[in-house]
Coordinates of C-alpha atoms in Angstrom, one line a residue:
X1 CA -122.2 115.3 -104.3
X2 CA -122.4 119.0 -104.6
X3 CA -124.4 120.9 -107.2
X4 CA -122.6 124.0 -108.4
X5 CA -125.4 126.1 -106.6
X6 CA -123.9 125.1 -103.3
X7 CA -120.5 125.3 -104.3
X8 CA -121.2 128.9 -105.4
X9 CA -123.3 129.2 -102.3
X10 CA -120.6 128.0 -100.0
X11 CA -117.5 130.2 -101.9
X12 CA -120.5 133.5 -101.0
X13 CA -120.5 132.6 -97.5
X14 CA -116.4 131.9 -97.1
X15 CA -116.2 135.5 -99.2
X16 CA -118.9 137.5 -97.8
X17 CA -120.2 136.4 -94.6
X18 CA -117.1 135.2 -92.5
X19 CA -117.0 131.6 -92.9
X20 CA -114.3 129.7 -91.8
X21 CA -112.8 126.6 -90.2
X22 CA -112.4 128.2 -86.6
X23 CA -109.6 125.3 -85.9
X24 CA -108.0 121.7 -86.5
X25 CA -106.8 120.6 -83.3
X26 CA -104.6 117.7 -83.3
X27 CA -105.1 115.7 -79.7
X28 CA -102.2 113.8 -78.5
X29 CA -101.7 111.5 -75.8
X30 CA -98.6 111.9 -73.6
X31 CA -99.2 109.0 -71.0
X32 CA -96.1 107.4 -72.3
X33 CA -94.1 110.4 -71.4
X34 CA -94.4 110.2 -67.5
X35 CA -91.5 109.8 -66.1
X36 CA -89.8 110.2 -62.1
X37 CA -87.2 113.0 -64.0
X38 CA -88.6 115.7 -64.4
X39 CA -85.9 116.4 -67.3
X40 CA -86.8 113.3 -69.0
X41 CA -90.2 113.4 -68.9
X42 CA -89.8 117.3 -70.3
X43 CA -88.0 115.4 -73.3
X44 CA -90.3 112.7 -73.9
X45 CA -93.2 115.2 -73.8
X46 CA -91.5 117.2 -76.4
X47 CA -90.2 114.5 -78.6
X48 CA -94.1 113.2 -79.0
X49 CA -95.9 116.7 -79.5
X50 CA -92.8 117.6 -82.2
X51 CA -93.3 113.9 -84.1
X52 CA -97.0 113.7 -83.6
X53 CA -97.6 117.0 -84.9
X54 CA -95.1 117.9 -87.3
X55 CA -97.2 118.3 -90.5
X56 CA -100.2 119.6 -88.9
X57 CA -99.6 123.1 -89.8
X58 CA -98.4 122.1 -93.3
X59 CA -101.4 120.1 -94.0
X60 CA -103.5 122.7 -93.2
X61 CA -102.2 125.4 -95.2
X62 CA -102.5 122.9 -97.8
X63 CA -106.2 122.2 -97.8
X64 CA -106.7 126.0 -96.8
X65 CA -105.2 126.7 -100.3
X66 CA -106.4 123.9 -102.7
X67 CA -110.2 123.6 -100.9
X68 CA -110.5 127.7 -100.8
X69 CA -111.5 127.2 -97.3
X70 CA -109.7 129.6 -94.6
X71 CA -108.5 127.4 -91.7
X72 CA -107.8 130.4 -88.9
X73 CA -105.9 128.2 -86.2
X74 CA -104.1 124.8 -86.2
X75 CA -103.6 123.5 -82.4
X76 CA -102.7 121.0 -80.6
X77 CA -104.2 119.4 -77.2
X78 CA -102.3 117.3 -74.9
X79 CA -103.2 114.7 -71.9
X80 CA -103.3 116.7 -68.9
X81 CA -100.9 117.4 -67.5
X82 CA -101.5 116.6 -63.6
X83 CA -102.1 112.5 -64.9
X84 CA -98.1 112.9 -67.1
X85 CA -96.1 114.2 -64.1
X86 CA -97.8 113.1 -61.5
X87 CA -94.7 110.8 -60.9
X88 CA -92.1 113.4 -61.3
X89 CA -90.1 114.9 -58.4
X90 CA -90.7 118.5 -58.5
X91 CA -92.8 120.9 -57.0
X92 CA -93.6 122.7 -59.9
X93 CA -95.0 121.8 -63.8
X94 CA -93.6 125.5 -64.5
X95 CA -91.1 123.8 -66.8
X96 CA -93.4 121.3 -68.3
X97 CA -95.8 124.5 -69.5
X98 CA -92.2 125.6 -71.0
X99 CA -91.4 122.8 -72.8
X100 CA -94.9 122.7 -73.9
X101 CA -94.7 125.9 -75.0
X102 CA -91.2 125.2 -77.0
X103 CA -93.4 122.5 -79.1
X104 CA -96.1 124.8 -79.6
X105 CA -93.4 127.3 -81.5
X106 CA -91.6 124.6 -83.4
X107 CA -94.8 123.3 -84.8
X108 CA -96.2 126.5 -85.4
X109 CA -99.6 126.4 -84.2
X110 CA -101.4 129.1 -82.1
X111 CA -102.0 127.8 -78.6
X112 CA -101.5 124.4 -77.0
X113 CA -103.9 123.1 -74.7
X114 CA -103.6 120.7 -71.7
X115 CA -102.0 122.5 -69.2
X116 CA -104.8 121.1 -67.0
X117 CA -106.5 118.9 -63.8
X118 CA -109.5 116.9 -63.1
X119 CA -110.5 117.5 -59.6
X120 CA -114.6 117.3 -59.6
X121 CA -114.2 115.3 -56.9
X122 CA -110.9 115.6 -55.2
X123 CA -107.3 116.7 -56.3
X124 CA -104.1 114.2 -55.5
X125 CA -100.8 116.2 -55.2
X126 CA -99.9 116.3 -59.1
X127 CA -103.0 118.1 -59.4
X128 CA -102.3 120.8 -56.6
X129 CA -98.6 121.5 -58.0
X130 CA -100.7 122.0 -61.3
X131 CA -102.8 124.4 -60.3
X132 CA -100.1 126.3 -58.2
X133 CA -98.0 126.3 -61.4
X134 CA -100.8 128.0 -63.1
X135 CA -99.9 131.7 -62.7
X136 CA -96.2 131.3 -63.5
X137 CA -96.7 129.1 -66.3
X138 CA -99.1 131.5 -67.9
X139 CA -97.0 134.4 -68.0
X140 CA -93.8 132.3 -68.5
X141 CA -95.4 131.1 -71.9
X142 CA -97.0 132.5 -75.2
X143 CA -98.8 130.1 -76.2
X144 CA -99.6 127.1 -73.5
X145 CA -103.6 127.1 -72.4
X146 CA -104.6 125.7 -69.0
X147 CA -107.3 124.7 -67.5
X148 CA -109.2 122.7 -64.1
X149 CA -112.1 121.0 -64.1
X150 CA -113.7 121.5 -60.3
X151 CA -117.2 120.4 -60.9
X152 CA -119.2 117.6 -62.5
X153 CA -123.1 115.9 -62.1
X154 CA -121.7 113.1 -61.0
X155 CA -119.7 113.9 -58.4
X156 CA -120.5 117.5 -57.4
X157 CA -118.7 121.0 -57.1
X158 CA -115.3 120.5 -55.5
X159 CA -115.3 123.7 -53.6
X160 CA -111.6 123.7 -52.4
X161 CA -110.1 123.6 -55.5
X162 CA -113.0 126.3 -56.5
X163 CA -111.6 128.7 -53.9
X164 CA -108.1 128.2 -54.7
X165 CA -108.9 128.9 -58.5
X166 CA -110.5 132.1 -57.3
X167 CA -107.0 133.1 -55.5
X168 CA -105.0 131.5 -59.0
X169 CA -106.7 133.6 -61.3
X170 CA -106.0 136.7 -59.0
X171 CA -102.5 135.7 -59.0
X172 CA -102.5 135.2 -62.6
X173 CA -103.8 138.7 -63.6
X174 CA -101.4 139.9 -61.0
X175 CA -98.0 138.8 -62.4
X176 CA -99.3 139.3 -66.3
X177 CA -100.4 143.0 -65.1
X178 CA -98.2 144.5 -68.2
X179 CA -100.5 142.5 -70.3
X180 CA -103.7 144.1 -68.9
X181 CA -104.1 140.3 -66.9
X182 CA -104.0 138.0 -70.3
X183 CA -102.4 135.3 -68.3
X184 CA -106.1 134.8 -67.6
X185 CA -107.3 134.9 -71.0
X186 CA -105.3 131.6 -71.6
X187 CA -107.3 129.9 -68.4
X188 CA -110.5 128.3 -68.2
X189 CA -112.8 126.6 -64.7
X190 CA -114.9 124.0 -65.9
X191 CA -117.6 122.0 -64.8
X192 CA -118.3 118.8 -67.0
X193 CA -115.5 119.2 -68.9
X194 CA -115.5 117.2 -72.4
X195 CA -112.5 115.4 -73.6
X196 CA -112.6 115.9 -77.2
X197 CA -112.7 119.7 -77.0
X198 CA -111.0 121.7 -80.2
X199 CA -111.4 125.2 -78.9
X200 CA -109.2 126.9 -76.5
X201 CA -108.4 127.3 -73.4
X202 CA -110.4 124.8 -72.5
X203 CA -109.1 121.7 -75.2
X204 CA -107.4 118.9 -73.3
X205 CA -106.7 115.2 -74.5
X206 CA -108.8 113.1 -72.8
X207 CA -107.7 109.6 -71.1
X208 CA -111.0 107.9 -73.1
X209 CA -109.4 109.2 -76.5
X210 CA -107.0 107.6 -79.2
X211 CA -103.3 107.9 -79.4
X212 CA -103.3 110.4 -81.6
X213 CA -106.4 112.2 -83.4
X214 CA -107.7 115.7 -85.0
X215 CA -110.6 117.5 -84.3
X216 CA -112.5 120.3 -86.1
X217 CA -114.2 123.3 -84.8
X218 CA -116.2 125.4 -87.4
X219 CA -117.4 128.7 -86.9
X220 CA -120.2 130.5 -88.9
X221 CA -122.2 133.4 -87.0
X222 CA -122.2 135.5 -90.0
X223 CA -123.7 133.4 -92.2
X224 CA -126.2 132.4 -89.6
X225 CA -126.9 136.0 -89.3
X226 CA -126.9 137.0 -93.0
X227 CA -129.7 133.9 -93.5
X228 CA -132.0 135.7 -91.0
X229 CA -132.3 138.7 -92.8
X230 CA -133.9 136.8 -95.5
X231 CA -136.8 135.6 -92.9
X232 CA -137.8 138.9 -91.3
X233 CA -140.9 138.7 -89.2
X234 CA -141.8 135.5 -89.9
X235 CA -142.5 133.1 -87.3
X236 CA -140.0 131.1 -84.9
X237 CA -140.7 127.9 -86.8
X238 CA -139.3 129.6 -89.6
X239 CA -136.2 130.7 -87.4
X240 CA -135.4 127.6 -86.3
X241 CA -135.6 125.8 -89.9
X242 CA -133.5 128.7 -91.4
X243 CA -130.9 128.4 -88.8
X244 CA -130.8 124.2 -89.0
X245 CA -130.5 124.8 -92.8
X246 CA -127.4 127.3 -92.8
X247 CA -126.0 124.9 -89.1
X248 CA -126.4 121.4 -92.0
X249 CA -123.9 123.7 -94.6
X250 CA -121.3 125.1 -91.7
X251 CA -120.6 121.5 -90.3
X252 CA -120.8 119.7 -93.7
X253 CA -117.9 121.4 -95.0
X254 CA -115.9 121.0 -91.5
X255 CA -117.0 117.4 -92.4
X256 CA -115.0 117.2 -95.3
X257 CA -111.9 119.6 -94.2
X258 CA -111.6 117.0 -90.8
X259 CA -111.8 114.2 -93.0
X260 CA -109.3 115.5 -95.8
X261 CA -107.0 116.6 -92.7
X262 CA -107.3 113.4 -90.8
X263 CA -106.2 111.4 -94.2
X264 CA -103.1 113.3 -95.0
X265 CA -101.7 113.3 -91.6
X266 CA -102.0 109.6 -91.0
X267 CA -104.5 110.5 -88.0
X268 CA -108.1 109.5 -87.0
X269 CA -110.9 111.6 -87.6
X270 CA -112.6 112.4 -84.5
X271 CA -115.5 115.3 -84.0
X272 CA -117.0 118.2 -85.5
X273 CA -117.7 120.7 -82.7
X274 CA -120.2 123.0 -84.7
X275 CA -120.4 125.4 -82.3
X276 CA -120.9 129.5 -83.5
X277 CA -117.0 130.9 -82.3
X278 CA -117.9 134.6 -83.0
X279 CA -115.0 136.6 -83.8
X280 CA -114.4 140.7 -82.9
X281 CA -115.0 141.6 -86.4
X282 CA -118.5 143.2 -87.4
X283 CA -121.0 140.6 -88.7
X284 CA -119.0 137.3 -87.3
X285 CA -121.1 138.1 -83.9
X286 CA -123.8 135.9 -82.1
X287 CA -125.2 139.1 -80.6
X288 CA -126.4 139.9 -83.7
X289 CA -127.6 137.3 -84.4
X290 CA -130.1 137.6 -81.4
X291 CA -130.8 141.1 -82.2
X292 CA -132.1 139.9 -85.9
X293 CA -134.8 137.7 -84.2
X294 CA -136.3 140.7 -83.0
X295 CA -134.0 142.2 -79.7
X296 CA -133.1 146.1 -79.6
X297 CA -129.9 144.9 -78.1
X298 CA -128.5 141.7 -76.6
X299 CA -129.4 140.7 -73.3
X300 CA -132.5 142.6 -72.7
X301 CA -135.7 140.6 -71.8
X302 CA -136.3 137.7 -74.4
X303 CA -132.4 137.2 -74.7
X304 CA -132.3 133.8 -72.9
X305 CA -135.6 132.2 -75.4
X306 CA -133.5 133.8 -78.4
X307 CA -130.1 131.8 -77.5
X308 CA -132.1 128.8 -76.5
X309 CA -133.9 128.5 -79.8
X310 CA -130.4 129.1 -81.6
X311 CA -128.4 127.0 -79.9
X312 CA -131.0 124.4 -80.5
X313 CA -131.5 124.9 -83.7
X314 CA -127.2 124.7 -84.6
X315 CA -127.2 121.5 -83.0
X316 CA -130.5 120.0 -84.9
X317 CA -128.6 120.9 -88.1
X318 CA -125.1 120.0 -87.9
X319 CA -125.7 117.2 -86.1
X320 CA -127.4 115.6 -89.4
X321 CA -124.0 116.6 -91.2
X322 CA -121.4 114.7 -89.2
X323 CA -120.6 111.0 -89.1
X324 CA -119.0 112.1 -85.0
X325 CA -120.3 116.1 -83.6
X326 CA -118.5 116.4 -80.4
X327 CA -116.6 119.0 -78.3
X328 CA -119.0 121.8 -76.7
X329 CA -121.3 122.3 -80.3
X330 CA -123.7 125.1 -79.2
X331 CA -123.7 128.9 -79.6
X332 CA -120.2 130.2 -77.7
X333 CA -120.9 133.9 -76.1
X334 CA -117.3 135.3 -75.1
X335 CA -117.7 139.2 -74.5
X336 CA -114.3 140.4 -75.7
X337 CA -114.8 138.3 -78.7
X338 CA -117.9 139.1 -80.2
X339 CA -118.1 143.1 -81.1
X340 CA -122.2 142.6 -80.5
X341 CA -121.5 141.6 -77.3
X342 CA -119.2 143.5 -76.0
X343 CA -121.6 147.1 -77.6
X344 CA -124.3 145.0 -75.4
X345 CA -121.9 145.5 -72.3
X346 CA -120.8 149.1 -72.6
X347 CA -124.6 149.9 -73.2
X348 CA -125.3 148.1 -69.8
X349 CA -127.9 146.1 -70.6
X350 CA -125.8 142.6 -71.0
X351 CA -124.9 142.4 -67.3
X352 CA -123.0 139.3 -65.4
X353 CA -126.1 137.9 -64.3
X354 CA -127.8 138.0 -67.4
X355 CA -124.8 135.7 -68.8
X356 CA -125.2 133.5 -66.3
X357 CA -129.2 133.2 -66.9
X358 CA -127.6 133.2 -70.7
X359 CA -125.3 130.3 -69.3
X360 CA -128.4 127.7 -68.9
X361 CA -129.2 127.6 -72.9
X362 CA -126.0 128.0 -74.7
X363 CA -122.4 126.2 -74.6
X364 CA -119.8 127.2 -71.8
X365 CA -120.9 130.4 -70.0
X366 CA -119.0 133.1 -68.3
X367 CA -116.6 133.7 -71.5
X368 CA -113.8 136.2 -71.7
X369 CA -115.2 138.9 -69.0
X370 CA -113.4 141.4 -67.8
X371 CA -114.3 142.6 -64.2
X372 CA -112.6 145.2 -61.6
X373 CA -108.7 144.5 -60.7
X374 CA -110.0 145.0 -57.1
X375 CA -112.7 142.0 -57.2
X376 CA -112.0 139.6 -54.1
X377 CA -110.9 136.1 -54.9
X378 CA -113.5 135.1 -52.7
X379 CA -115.9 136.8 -55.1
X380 CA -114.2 134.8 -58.3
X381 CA -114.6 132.2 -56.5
X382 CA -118.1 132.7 -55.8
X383 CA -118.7 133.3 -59.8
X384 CA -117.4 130.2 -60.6
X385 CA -119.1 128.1 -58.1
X386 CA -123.1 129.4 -59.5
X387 CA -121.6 128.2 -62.9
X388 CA -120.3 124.9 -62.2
X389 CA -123.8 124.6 -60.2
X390 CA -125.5 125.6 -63.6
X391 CA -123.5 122.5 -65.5
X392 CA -123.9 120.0 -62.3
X393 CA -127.9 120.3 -62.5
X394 CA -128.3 120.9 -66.2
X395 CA -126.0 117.6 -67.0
X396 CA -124.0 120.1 -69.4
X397 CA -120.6 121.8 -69.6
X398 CA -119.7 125.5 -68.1
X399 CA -117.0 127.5 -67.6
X400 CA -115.8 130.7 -66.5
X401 CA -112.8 132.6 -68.0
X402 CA -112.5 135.9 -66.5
X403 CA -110.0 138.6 -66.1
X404 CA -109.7 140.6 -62.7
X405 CA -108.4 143.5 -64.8
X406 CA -105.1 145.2 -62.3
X407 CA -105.8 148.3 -62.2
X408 CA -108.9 148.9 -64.0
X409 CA -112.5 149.6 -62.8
X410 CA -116.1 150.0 -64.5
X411 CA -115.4 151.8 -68.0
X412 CA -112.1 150.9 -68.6
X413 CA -111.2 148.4 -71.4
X414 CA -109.3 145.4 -71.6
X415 CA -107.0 145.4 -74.5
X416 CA -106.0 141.5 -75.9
X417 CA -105.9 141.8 -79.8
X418 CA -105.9 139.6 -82.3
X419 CA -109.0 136.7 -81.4
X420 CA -109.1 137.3 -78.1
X421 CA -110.2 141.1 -79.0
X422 CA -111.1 144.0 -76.4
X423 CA -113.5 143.8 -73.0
X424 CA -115.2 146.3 -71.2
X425 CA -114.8 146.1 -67.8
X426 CA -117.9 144.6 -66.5
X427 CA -119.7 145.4 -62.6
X428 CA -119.6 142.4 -59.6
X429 CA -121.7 142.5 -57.0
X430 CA -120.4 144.2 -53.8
X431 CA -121.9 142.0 -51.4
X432 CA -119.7 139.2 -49.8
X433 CA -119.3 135.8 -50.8
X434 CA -116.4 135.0 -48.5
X435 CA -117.8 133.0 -45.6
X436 CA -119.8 131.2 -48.1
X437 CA -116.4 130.0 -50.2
X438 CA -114.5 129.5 -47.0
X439 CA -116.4 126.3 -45.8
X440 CA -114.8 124.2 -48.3
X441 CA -115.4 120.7 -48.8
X442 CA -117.8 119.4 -51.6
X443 CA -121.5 120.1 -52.8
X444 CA -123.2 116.8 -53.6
X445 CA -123.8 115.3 -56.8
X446 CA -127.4 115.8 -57.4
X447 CA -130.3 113.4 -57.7
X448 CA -130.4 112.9 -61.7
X449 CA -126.8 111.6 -61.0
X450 CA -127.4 108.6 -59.7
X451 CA -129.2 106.8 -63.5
X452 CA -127.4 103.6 -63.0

């Protein structure tokens, strides 16, 4: 039970220091939709997504209102989408996105995820008319997420599919060029992708989960932040117990929404993902939250040991405060979505390849960057290869979502709105990457994959 100083302490942080449910995201499986029609298999998929998910936006407003508790998205993930039509006879999943997309609306959630293919280790021809549907799919649709998995510790980097997801994401920004590129906003290269992911792009339904089941993903950097202010100059023992302490009272109470949620809808309960979302607003940022252990500005020298001991620290706590913590659960650091971050940028000092150093301690990586129109598939490519490399080693899960602004160079800004906020346009490297992508093929799995 809860004393009333915790209920007080929790309605403070909810009022005062951004607290919020970040997202339930209802996961269904739609391996009974596949079909050799392409028009059936269209109507399947949105029959199940439409019965499935029906209430989910209802329930939520529901508990958002009687708990007090703000639940910012209600989302849906979906098998992907290269497994459900890899029987039907088309050459393009443009109209699956569509019809994803047409569920989406009628349901009334923000984005859909799922949109996606599993080629670590090789892709089967489902998964290449996936990925070639990518660009049109995402500007075709408002709310479908995609994403491709080219990289894992067990089997290695799958660098074909990496170089053509260097020319995909080129395309993409290309044909959403009104949109400053936000096709690519809504795409996301993995390595060691997770199946039980609530967050977008990247959520997909994974093969190993339920029929049906909801996930929660809490949020929380401005409490986090507002709880080191109290510990100023006092040692990093003290850090790490304040942040475990405030981590413990973010998940509990995605704990109990995820549980309420998963009761009313008929659904099981599946994970807490207690990762830190940050939001554009000022004080829901995990750059600050760096900067309060002791940082002039995010991403200078000491950066890296800062997000290490937090993201350690958010998963020592909330994992004590789950019965099931899944998804990604770490510290996320997306630059258009985290005003600290993105001041870190324009300053100069947070640089690509301090994110990627970043990248080794924290969840994901390479997050909602913005980089010159003119950058070289080849480079992209390049990018997302030294991040899958980062996940294959570690035995973790990256990803890179980044937007080849068209027409925009150092200095300019990338405009998204809403959660997805505003980027700078971040500096590549000049040199070339482009004989290096073009041998293909497939880096090994490395050594601490073979544990059997």
């Amino acid at each position: 039970m809860f004393s009333q100083k915790d209920i007080l302490k929790t309605l403070d942080m909810i009022d005062k220091r951004h607290l919020d449910i970040r997202t339930i995201t209802m996961g269904i499986s739609l391996l009974d939709c596949c079909d050799t029609d392409l028009d059936r298999c269209c109507r399947k998929i949105y029959n199940k997504i439409t019965t499935r998910a029906r209430d989910l936006v209802k329930v939520g407003c529901e508990i958002e209102k009687e708990f007090g508790i703000p639940i910012v998205n209600k989302r849906i993930s979906v098998t992907p989408i290269a497994l459900v039509a890899g029987s039907c006879e088309t050459d393009s999943y443009v109209k699956i996105a569509q019809t994803m997309d047409a569920a989406a609306k009628t349901c009334g959630v923000n984005f859909i995820g799922g949109f996606s293919a599993l080629v670590q280790k090789g892709a089967t021809s489902g998964d290449w008319k996936l990925i070639r549907s990518i660009p049109e799919a995402m500007a075709t649709t408002e709310r479908v997420c995609a994403s491709v998995n080219v990289g894992s510790t067990k089997a290695g980097i799958n660098m074909d599919a990496v170089a053509e997801m260097g020319r995909i994401i080129k395309k993409t920004a290309e044909i959403t060029a009104d949109n400053d590129g936000l096709g690519c906003a809504k795409l996301v290269v993995f390595a060691n992708a997770v199946e039980d992911n609530p967050f977008m792009a990247g959520a997909f339904h994974g093969v190993g989960e339920p029929e049906c089941v909801l996930n929660v993903g809490v949020s929380g950097p401005g409490v986090v932040y507002h709880a080191l202010q109290s510990v100023k100059g006092q040692p990093f023992d003290v850090v790490a117990e304040t942040v475990k302490k405030t981590a413990f009272q973010i998940t509990r109470m995605g704990q109990i929404v995820g549980q309420e949620a998963s009761k009313r809808l008929g659904v099981p309960f599946g994970i807490v993902d207690l990762s830190l979302a940050p939001t554009p607003a000022v004080g829901d940022s995990v750059a600050r939250i760096l900067e309060e252990m002791g940082l002039e500005i995010c991403g200078t020298h000491g950066t890296t040991a800062a997000l290490a001991l937090l993201n350690d620290a958010v998963k020592k706590g909330g994992v004590m405060a789950s019965n099931h913590v899944g998804g990604l659960s770490g510290a996320f650091i997306p630059v258009s979505e985290d005003e600290g971050m993105i001041a870190a940028a324009e300053s100069g000092t947070l640089t690509l390849s301090k994110l990627e150093a970043m990248t080794c301690v924290c969840s994901v990586g390479l997050d909602m960057i913005a980089v010159p129109g003119d950058t070289s598939a080849a480079t992209i490519s390049a990018i997302i290869a030294d991040e899958a490399a980062i996940g294959m080693i570690n035995t973790k899960t990256t990803a890179v979502r980044i937007i080849p602004a068209p027409g925009k160079t150092v200095g300019d800004r990338v405009e998204m709105g809403g959660l997805l906020g505003s980027a700078p346009v971040m500096p590549v490297l000049g040199a070339s990457a482009e004989a290096f992508v073009a041998r293909g093929g497939r880096i090994p799995a490395p050594i601490q994959s073979l544990k059997n």
